[in-house]
C-alpha positions as a printed NumPy array, in Angstrom:
array([[167.148, 181.552,  39.661],
       [164.536, 179.035,  40.823],
       [161.768, 180.811,  42.759],
       [159.903, 177.621,  43.681],
       [159.084, 177.714,  47.387],
       [160.852, 175.141,  49.512],
       [158.66 , 172.402,  50.911],
       [157.704, 172.11 ,  54.544],
       [159.022, 169.045,  56.35 ],
       [158.817, 167.556,  59.806],
       [161.509, 165.475,  61.517],
       [160.868, 162.959,  64.297],
       [163.011, 160.522,  66.164],
       [162.367, 157.155,  64.456],
       [159.768, 154.921,  65.994],
       [159.773, 151.141,  65.941],
       [157.156, 151.364,  63.179],
       [159.51 , 153.482,  61.118],
       [161.649, 150.419,  60.343],
       [158.812, 149.203,  58.124],
       [158.172, 152.754,  56.817],
       [161.842, 153.103,  55.812],
       [161.862, 149.607,  54.329],
       [158.878, 150.474,  52.174],
       [160.208, 153.933,  51.134],
       [163.576, 152.523,  50.073],
       [162.359, 149.326,  48.442],
       [163.445, 150.617,  45.   ],
       [166.669, 149.838,  43.071],
       [166.912, 153.526,  42.073],
       [166.884, 154.643,  45.717],
       [169.467, 151.992,  46.641],
       [171.743, 152.572,  43.648],
       [174.454, 154.219,  45.77 ],
       [173.737, 152.204,  48.909],
       [174.642, 148.697,  47.817],
       [172.29 , 148.415,  44.867],
       [169.574, 146.135,  46.256],
       [166.853, 146.952,  48.75 ],
       [167.805, 145.994,  52.278],
       [165.942, 143.519,  54.485],
       [163.507, 144.795,  57.1  ],
       [165.903, 143.661,  59.829],
       [168.503, 146.217,  58.607],
       [165.976, 149.012,  59.234],
       [164.918, 147.54 ,  62.577],
       [168.53 , 147.742,  63.732],
       [169.063, 151.166,  62.151],
       [166.001, 152.797,  63.706],
       [166.889, 151.329,  67.129],
       [170.425, 152.713,  66.768],
       [169.053, 156.121,  65.865],
       [166.86 , 156.209,  68.976],
       [170.003, 155.499,  71.023],
       [171.917, 158.231,  69.204],
       [169.198, 160.743,  69.942],
       [169.042, 159.822,  73.629],
       [172.838, 159.904,  73.988],
       [173.824, 162.737,  71.633],
       [170.751, 164.875,  70.992],
       [170.617, 164.095,  67.249],
       [170.138, 161.102,  64.918],
       [168.943, 160.135,  61.48 ],
       [165.378, 161.416,  61.771],
       [162.319, 160.119,  60.007],
       [161.358, 162.728,  57.459],
       [157.587, 163.414,  57.143],
       [155.47 , 165.276,  54.725],
       [153.429, 167.536,  57.056],
       [150.57 , 167.685,  54.534],
       [149.662, 164.045,  54.884],
       [152.069, 162.538,  57.422],
       [153.667, 160.317,  54.771],
       [157.192, 159.042,  55.51 ],
       [159.422, 160.595,  52.862],
       [162.672, 159.015,  54.064],
       [165.315, 160.071,  56.643],
       [167.822, 162.779,  57.176],
       [170.056, 163.741,  60.042],
       [173.409, 162.901,  61.472],
       [175.189, 160.079,  63.232],
       [178.752, 159.071,  63.987],
       [180.426, 157.737,  60.798],
       [179.849, 153.994,  61.199],
       [182.932, 152.611,  59.424],
       [186.629, 152.246,  60.184],
       [187.731, 153.816,  56.856],
       [187.015, 157.355,  55.801],
       [186.115, 160.037,  58.355],
       [186.248, 157.649,  61.322],
       [185.171, 159.291,  64.576],
       [183.464, 162.228,  62.808],
       [179.737, 163.103,  62.573],
       [178.222, 162.397,  59.179],
       [175.113, 164.125,  57.903],
       [173.078, 162.168,  55.421],
       [169.713, 161.766,  53.734],
       [167.78 , 159.186,  51.788],
       [164.368, 159.8  ,  50.239],
       [161.744, 157.63 ,  48.62 ],
       [161.855, 157.988,  44.811],
       [158.547, 159.916,  44.64 ],
       [160.132, 162.762,  46.674],
       [163.308, 163.361,  44.69 ],
       [163.988, 166.771,  43.089],
       [161.525, 168.736,  45.193],
       [163.876, 170.288,  47.822],
       [162.959, 167.935,  50.679],
       [166.547, 166.715,  51.268],
       [167.964, 170.198,  51.504],
       [165.258, 171.607,  53.819],
       [165.398, 168.558,  56.052],
       [169.21 , 168.589,  56.233],
       [169.136, 172.245,  57.261],
       [166.776, 171.321,  60.125],
       [168.99 , 168.4  ,  61.099],
       [172.029, 170.698,  61.142],
       [170.235, 172.866,  63.723],
       [169.899, 169.821,  65.995],
       [173.586, 168.957,  65.474],
       [174.644, 172.555,  66.279],
       [172.464, 172.611,  69.408],
       [174.201, 169.396,  70.567],
       [177.545, 171.158,  70.333],
       [178.975, 169.558,  67.204],
       [181.133, 172.02 ,  65.344],
       [181.809, 170.166,  62.06 ],
       [180.014, 167.508,  59.987],
       [180.976, 165.437,  57.003],
       [178.952, 163.992,  54.164],
       [180.218, 160.882,  52.354],
       [178.807, 160.735,  48.839],
       [179.313, 158.299,  45.968],
       [181.096, 160.315,  43.263],
       [178.33 , 159.336,  40.78 ],
       [175.501, 160.574,  42.952],
       [174.94 , 163.989,  41.381],
       [171.659, 164.589,  43.308],
       [173.391, 164.249,  46.721],
       [176.374, 166.256,  45.599],
       [173.972, 169.056,  44.685],
       [172.49 , 168.912,  48.194],
       [175.961, 169.296,  49.726],
       [176.483, 172.383,  47.555],
       [173.147, 173.88 ,  48.644],
       [174.149, 173.289,  52.295],
       [177.432, 175.152,  51.746],
       [179.618, 172.08 ,  52.205],
       [183.102, 171.959,  50.675],
       [184.785, 169.019,  48.968],
       [187.549, 167.951,  51.362],
       [188.878, 164.707,  49.923],
       [188.349, 161.89 ,  47.458],
       [188.412, 158.325,  48.771],
       [187.885, 154.841,  47.4  ],
       [185.627, 152.442,  49.248],
       [187.585, 149.42 ,  50.592],
       [185.294, 146.719,  49.169],
       [184.022, 148.084,  45.838],
       [186.831, 150.58 ,  45.226],
       [184.157, 153.09 ,  44.136],
       [185.147, 156.723,  44.278],
       [183.544, 158.669,  47.09 ],
       [183.729, 162.329,  48.071],
       [184.043, 163.573,  51.59 ],
       [182.401, 166.981,  52.069],
       [182.868, 169.098,  55.184],
       [180.845, 171.871,  56.85 ],
       [181.597, 173.913,  59.92 ],
       [178.381, 174.288,  61.876]])
């Protein structure tokens, strides 16, 4: 058993400046491998952070900016939002995470997702899903550590890639 202590993390509602922070953290083909392959334009993160501020105001949770409390560095994001597509678990709340490459494999995603689940639970949500590319072993491992169960296998409409839908009662 791994006895490495879990890292400390802080979550905050994304600020306008976090669009640039997320853009920088995710400007890496390895980070984007399961999210379209290429780094996204800054405008994508400007829209995404604005949408997350709305989600937090309306629902009490969002995709939060994930910070390293030791130095305030933006690690990535984690949290929950309504599933944004018409296929898959439409109408359900999806939990997700994305970290800058330097922070992989250190426990940040799991610890932050557990904190985000607390906010979702406090908002009255009783079940979340996680949609994960079937090749993304790191994210599948996070779902296991969170106690999620594999509920179904889907294929994305455009790329026909296999994706797993995991569920968790909160």
